[in-house]
PDB file of C-alpha atoms in Angstrom:
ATOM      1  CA  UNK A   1     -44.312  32.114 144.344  1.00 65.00           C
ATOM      2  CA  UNK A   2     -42.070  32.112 141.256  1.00 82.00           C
ATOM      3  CA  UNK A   3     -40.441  35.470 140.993  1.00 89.00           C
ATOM      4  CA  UNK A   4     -39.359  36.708 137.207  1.00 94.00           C
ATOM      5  CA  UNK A   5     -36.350  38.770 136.016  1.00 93.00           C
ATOM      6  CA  UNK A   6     -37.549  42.382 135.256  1.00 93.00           C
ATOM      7  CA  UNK A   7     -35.594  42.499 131.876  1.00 93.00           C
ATOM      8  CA  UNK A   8     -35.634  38.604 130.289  1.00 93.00           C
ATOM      9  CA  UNK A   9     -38.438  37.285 132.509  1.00 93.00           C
ATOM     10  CA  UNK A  10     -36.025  34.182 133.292  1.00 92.00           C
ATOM     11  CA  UNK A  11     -36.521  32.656 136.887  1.00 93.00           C
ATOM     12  CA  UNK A  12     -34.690  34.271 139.704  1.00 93.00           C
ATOM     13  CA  UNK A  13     -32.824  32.586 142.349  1.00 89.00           C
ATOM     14  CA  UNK A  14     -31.663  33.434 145.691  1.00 89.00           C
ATOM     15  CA  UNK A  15     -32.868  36.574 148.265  1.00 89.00           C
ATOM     16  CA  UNK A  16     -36.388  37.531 147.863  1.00 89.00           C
ATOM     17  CA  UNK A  17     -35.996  41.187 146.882  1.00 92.00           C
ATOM     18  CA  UNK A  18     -34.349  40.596 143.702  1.00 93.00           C
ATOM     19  CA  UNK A  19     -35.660  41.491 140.723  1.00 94.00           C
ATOM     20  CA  UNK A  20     -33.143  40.935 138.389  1.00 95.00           C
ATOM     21  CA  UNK A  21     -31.573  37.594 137.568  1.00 93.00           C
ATOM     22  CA  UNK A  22     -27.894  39.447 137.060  1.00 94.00           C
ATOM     23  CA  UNK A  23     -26.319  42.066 136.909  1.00 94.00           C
ATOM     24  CA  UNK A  24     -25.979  42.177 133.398  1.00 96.00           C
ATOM     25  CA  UNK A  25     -29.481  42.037 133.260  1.00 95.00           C
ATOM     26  CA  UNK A  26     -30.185  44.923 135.681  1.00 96.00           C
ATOM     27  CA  UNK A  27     -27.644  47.100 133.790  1.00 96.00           C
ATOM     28  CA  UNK A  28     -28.991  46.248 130.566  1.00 95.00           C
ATOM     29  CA  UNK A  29     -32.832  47.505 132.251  1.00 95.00           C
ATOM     30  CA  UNK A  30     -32.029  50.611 133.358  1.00 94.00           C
ATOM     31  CA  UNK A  31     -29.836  51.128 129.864  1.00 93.00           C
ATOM     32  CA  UNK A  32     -33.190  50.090 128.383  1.00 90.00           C
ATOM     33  CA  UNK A  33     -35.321  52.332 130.288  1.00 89.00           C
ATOM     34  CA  UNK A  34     -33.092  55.518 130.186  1.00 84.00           C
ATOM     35  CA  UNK A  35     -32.403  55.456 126.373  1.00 80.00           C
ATOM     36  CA  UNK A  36     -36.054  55.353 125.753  1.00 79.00           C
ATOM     37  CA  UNK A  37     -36.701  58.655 128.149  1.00 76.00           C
ATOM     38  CA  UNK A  38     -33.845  60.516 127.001  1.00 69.00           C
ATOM     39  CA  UNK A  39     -34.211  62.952 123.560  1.00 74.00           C
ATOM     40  CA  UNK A  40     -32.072  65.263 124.151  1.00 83.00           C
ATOM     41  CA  UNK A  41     -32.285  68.493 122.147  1.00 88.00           C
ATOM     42  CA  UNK A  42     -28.076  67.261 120.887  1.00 90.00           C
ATOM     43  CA  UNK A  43     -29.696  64.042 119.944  1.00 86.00           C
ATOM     44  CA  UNK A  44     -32.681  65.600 118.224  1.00 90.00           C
ATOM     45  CA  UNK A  45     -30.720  68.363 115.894  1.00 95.00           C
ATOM     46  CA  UNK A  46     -27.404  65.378 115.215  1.00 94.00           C
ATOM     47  CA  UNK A  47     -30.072  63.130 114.065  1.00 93.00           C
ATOM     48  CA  UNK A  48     -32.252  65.812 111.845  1.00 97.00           C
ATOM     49  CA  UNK A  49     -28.956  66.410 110.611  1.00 97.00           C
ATOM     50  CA  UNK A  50     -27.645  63.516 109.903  1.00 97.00           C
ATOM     51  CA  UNK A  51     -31.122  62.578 107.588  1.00 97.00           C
ATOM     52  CA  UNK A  52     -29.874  65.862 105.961  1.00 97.00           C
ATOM     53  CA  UNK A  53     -26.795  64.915 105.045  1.00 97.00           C
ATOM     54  CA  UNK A  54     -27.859  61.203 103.799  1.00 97.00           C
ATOM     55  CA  UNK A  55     -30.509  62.599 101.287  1.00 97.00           C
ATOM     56  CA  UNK A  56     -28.456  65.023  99.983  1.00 97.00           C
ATOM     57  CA  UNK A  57     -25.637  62.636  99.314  1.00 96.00           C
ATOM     58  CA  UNK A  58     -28.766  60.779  97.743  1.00 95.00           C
ATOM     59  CA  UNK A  59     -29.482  63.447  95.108  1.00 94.00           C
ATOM     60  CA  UNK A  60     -26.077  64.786  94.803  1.00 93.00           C
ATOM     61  CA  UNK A  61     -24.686  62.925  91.399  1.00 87.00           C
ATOM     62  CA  UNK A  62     -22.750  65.546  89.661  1.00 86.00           C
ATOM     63  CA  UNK A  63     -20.633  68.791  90.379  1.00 85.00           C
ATOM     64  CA  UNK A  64     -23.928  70.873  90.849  1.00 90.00           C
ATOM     65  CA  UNK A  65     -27.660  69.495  90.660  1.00 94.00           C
ATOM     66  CA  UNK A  66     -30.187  71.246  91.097  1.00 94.00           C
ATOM     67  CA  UNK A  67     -33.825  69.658  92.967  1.00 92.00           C
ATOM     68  CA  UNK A  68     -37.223  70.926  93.447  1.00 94.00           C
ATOM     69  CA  UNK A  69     -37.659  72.105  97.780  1.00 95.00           C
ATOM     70  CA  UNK A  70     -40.405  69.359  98.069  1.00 94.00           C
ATOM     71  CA  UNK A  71     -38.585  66.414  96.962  1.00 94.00           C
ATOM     72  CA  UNK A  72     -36.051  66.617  99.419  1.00 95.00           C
ATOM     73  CA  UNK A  73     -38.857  67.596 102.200  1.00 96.00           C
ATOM     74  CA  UNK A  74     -40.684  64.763 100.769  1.00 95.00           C
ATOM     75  CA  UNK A  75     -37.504  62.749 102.239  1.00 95.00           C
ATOM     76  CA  UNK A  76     -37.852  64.238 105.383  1.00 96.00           C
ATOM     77  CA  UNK A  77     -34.916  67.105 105.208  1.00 97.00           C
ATOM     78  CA  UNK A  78     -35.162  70.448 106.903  1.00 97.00           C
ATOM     79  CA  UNK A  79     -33.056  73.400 105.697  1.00 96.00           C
ATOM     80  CA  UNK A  80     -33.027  74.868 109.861  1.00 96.00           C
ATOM     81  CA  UNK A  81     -30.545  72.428 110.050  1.00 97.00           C
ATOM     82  CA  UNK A  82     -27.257  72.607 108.835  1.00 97.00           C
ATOM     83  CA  UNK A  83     -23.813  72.224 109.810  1.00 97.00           C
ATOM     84  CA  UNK A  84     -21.657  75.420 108.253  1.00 96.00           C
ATOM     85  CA  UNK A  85     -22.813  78.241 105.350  1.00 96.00           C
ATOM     86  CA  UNK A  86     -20.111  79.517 103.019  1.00 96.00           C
ATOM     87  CA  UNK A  87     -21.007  82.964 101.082  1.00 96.00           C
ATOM     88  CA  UNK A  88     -19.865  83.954  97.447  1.00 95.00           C
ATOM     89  CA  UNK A  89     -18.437  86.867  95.963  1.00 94.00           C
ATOM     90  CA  UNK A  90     -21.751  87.806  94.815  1.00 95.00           C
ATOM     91  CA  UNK A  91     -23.029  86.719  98.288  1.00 96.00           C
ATOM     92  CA  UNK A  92     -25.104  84.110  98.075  1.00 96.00           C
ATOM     93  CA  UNK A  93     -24.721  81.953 101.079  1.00 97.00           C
ATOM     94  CA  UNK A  94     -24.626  78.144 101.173  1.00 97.00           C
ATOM     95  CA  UNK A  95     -25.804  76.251 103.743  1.00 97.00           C
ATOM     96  CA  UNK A  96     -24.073  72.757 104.440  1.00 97.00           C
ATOM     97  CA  UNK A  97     -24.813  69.703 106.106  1.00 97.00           C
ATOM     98  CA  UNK A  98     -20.907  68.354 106.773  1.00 96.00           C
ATOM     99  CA  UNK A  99     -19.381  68.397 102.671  1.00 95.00           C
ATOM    100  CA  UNK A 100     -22.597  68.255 100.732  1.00 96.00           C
ATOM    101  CA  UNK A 101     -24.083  72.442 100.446  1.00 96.00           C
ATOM    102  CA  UNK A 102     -27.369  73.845  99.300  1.00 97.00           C
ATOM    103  CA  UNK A 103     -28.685  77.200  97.616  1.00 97.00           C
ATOM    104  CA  UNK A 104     -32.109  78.276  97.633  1.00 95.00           C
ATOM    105  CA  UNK A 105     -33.379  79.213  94.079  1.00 94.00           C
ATOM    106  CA  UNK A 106     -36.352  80.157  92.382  1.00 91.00           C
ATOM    107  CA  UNK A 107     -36.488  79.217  89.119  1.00 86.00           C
ATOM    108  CA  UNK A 108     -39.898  79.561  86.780  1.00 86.00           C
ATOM    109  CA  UNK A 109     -41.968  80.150  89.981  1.00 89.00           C
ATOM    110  CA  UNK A 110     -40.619  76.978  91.629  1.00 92.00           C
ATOM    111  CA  UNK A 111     -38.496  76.695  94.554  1.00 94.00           C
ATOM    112  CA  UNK A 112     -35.312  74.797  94.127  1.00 96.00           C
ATOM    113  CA  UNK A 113     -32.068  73.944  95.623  1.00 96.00           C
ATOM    114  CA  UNK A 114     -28.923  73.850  93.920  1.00 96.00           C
ATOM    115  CA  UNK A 115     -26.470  71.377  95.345  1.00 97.00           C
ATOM    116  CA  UNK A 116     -22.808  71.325  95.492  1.00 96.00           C
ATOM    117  CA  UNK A 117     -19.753  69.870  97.593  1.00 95.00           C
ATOM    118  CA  UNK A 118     -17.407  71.462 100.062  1.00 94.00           C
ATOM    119  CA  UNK A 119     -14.209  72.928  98.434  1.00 92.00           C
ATOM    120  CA  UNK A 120     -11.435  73.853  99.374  1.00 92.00           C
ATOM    121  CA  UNK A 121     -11.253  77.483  98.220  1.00 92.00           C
ATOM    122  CA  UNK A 122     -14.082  77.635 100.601  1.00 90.00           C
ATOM    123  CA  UNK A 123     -12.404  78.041 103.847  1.00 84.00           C
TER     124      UNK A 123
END
């Protein structure tokens, strides 16, 4: 009976209770195996926040833009996640996602989100 390599299926050789062909193989399974099993509540909020931080970079152009809440949602950001908040002097607070910020607005009945970059004066 032929006996196959649990990770590349390639013909193993030698005692009968192997299952792997090498040892890079049988590290490369069990890297395999445990990276699909493990989400991790760090992995889970870095990743939401790094989509955060790529589609606001996407819609940031200028000094200050301003974008309607679903079009960024549409991209798949959420505002629960967010890396720092900064508050005015007429205390409106900013939430940030690393240098790129965001303010919640409601403008004509819509909601909006103004967005700015980290600066210095801000520390």
């Amino acid at each position: 009976m032929e006996r196959a390599c649990l990770n590349c299926n390639e013909k193993i050789e030698g005692r009968i209770d192997k299952i792997y062909c090498s040892t890079y193989c049988k590290s490369s399974y069990h890297y395999k195996i445990k990276k699909k099993k493990t989400v991790t509540r760090f992995k889970e909020v870095n990743e939401q926040l790094k989509i955060n931080r790529s589609i606001l970079k996407h819609f940031h152009t200028t000094g200050k833009t301003i974008m309607r809440k679903e079009e960024l949602f549409k991209k798949g950001f959420n505002p629960n996640f967010f890396t720092n908040y900064w508050k005015n002097s007429k205390n409106d607070i900013y939430l940030f996602c690393y240098e790129y910020g965001y303010l919640s607005l409601k403008e004509a009945n819509k909601e909006k989100y103004l967005l700015i970059n980290w600066q210095p004066y801000m520390q």
